Amino acid sequence: QAHLQESGPGVVKPSETLSLNCTVSGGSLSSQYWRWIRQPPGKGLEWIGNFYYSTGTTYNPSLRHRVTISVDKSRNQFSLKLTSVTAADTAVYYCVREFGFSSLWGQGTMVTVSS
Amino acid sequence: DIQMTQSPSSLSASVGDRVTISCRASQDIRNDLAWYQQKPGTAPKRLIYGTSNLQRGVPSRFSGSGSGTEFTLTISSLQPEDFATYYCLQHREHLTFGGGTTVEIK
């Protein structure tokens, strides 16, 4: 049974870079869609970006200029970097694996942007 | 960009009620639509994919329908564990979530 676990700092200062990792256990990064999705407190869900081995990365146009998603197969990790953060980036960040009938979400990690 | 308009934003219903939630896409998304359920403090859980395919393990009282720009999630007989927030998601072009529908106890 695959499992996803997000990790990273819970607090990031304004204008700095938010970095998160998603560690995959019981599965491989070599297939399926890998996504980052976030949810500001009390608000709805927002897609950040995808990684798929055959097509590479795609990003939310509203975040594209600040986002990098990458994969480290040797560590079985899927990563997110978001630059120049502001309070509007405060959210629970989820890593997600989906393809066809398969859907698996991490538990999410709260990131607060604050000085 | 494709916009997803979900309605209503909230509703009150009783156990046993039939509940319908709608999502409208700003352009044709074929059947590239999924529905998610989220309970407070937990990650969303996919219920339906490809407009009408029930996720494994999801009760059959949940169903999805539609095509093109109009989509519906139906709960045929609301159960106590179904009180939650529901989101639609289109993945025809990038991904866009609807604004969510909170189902509350009447």
mmCIF file of C-alpha atoms in Angstrom, chain A residues 1-101:
data_model
loop_
_atom_site.group_PDB
_atom_site.id
_atom_site.type_symbol
_atom_site.label_atom_id
_atom_site.label_comp_id
_atom_site.label_asym_id
_atom_site.label_seq_id
_atom_site.Cartn_x
_atom_site.Cartn_y
_atom_site.Cartn_z
ATOM 1 C CA GLN A 1 0.000 0.000 0.000
ATOM 2 C CA ALA A 2 1.601 3.251 -1.142
ATOM 3 C CA HIS A 3 1.833 6.170 1.233
ATOM 4 C CA LEU A 4 2.694 9.829 0.687
ATOM 5 C CA GLN A 5 4.222 12.039 3.359
ATOM 6 C CA GLU A 6 4.836 15.765 2.969
ATOM 7 C CA SER A 7 7.669 17.397 4.899
ATOM 8 C CA GLY A 8 9.166 20.827 5.219
ATOM 9 C CA PRO A 9 9.342 23.892 7.446
ATOM 10 C CA GLY A 10 6.092 24.958 9.040
ATOM 11 C CA VAL A 11 7.021 28.654 8.880
ATOM 12 C CA VAL A 12 8.628 30.597 6.028
ATOM 13 C CA LYS A 13 9.516 34.306 6.073
ATOM 14 C CA PRO A 14 7.979 36.657 3.509
ATOM 15 C CA SER A 15 9.975 36.960 0.265
ATOM 16 C CA GLU A 16 11.805 33.681 0.962
ATOM 17 C CA THR A 17 11.426 30.319 -0.772
ATOM 18 C CA LEU A 18 9.042 27.630 0.418
ATOM 19 C CA SER A 19 10.484 24.136 -0.089
ATOM 20 C CA LEU A 20 8.519 20.955 0.486
ATOM 21 C CA ASN A 21 9.227 17.293 -0.138
ATOM 22 C CA CYS A 22 6.824 14.432 -0.650
ATOM 23 C CA THR A 23 8.278 11.041 0.190
ATOM 24 C CA VAL A 24 6.696 8.084 -1.528
ATOM 25 C CA SER A 25 6.711 4.758 0.267
ATOM 26 C CA GLY A 26 5.380 1.546 -1.188
ATOM 27 C CA GLY A 27 5.312 2.910 -4.722
ATOM 28 C CA SER A 28 7.363 4.281 -7.582
ATOM 29 C CA LEU A 29 7.721 7.745 -9.047
ATOM 30 C CA SER A 30 8.108 6.282 -12.515
ATOM 31 C CA SER A 31 4.460 6.457 -13.458
ATOM 32 C CA GLN A 32 1.206 8.246 -12.722
ATOM 33 C CA TYR A 33 0.545 11.916 -12.238
ATOM 34 C CA TRP A 34 2.132 13.636 -9.264
ATOM 35 C CA ARG A 35 0.509 16.827 -8.107
ATOM 36 C CA TRP A 36 0.849 19.570 -5.560
ATOM 37 C CA ILE A 37 -2.398 21.109 -4.340
ATOM 38 C CA ARG A 38 -2.865 23.669 -1.596
ATOM 39 C CA GLN A 39 -5.676 24.973 0.588
ATOM 40 C CA PRO A 40 -5.513 28.296 2.448
ATOM 41 C CA PRO A 41 -7.142 28.207 5.884
ATOM 42 C CA GLY A 42 -10.927 28.148 5.566
ATOM 43 C CA LYS A 43 -10.800 28.302 1.766
ATOM 44 C CA GLY A 44 -11.022 26.001 -1.234
ATOM 45 C CA LEU A 45 -8.505 23.889 -3.092
ATOM 46 C CA GLU A 46 -5.961 25.276 -5.561
ATOM 47 C CA TRP A 47 -3.897 23.246 -8.010
ATOM 48 C CA ILE A 48 -0.201 24.214 -8.054
ATOM 49 C CA GLY A 49 1.300 21.871 -10.634
ATOM 50 C CA ASN A 50 1.796 18.369 -12.013
ATOM 51 C CA PHE A 51 4.664 16.081 -12.900
ATOM 52 C CA TYR A 52 4.227 13.184 -15.288
ATOM 53 C CA TYR A 53 7.185 11.237 -16.636
ATOM 54 C CA SER A 54 6.057 11.234 -20.253
ATOM 55 C CA THR A 55 5.134 14.912 -20.445
ATOM 56 C CA GLY A 56 7.125 16.614 -17.700
ATOM 57 C CA THR A 57 5.820 19.437 -15.533
ATOM 58 C CA THR A 58 2.817 21.719 -15.952
ATOM 59 C CA TYR A 59 2.019 24.592 -13.646
ATOM 60 C CA ASN A 60 -0.933 26.716 -12.643
ATOM 61 C CA PRO A 61 -0.561 29.801 -14.862
ATOM 62 C CA SER A 62 -1.129 32.069 -11.874
ATOM 63 C CA LEU A 63 1.884 30.546 -10.061
ATOM 64 C CA ARG A 64 4.073 29.500 -12.979
ATOM 65 C CA HIS A 65 6.663 32.244 -12.560
ATOM 66 C CA ARG A 66 7.316 31.218 -8.930
ATOM 67 C CA VAL A 67 6.966 27.418 -8.922
ATOM 68 C CA THR A 68 9.349 24.557 -9.592
ATOM 69 C CA ILE A 69 8.310 20.928 -9.242
ATOM 70 C CA SER A 70 10.952 18.206 -9.467
ATOM 71 C CA VAL A 71 11.414 14.502 -8.903
ATOM 72 C CA ASP A 72 14.317 12.668 -7.277
ATOM 73 C CA LYS A 73 13.935 9.001 -8.156
ATOM 74 C CA SER A 74 16.949 7.982 -6.057
ATOM 75 C CA ARG A 75 15.226 9.302 -2.941
ATOM 76 C CA ASN A 76 11.691 8.504 -4.116
ATOM 77 C CA GLN A 77 10.802 12.135 -3.477
ATOM 78 C CA PHE A 78 8.628 14.664 -5.261
ATOM 79 C CA SER A 79 9.443 18.282 -4.441
ATOM 80 C CA LEU A 80 7.952 21.745 -4.572
ATOM 81 C CA LYS A 81 9.697 25.114 -4.495
ATOM 82 C CA LEU A 82 7.713 28.332 -4.362
ATOM 83 C CA THR A 83 9.707 31.553 -4.441
ATOM 84 C CA SER A 84 8.983 35.054 -3.133
ATOM 85 C CA VAL A 85 6.263 33.907 -0.760
ATOM 86 C CA THR A 86 3.721 36.226 0.816
ATOM 87 C CA ALA A 87 0.976 35.761 3.385
ATOM 88 C CA ALA A 88 -1.289 34.636 0.533
ATOM 89 C CA ASP A 89 0.826 31.480 0.257
ATOM 90 C CA THR A 90 -0.112 30.393 3.771
ATOM 91 C CA ALA A 91 -1.905 27.088 3.285
ATOM 92 C CA VAL A 92 -2.004 23.356 3.812
ATOM 93 C CA TYR A 93 0.037 21.818 1.014
ATOM 94 C CA TYR A 94 -0.864 18.346 -0.267
ATOM 95 C CA CYS A 95 1.067 16.003 -2.520
ATOM 96 C CA VAL A 96 -1.151 13.790 -4.620
ATOM 97 C CA ARG A 97 -0.732 10.776 -6.880
ATOM 98 C CA GLU A 98 -3.515 10.138 -9.363
ATOM 99 C CA PHE A 99 -3.903 8.147 -12.555
ATOM 100 C CA GLY A 100 -7.060 6.566 -13.850
ATOM 101 C CA PHE A 101 -8.816 4.792 -11.016
#
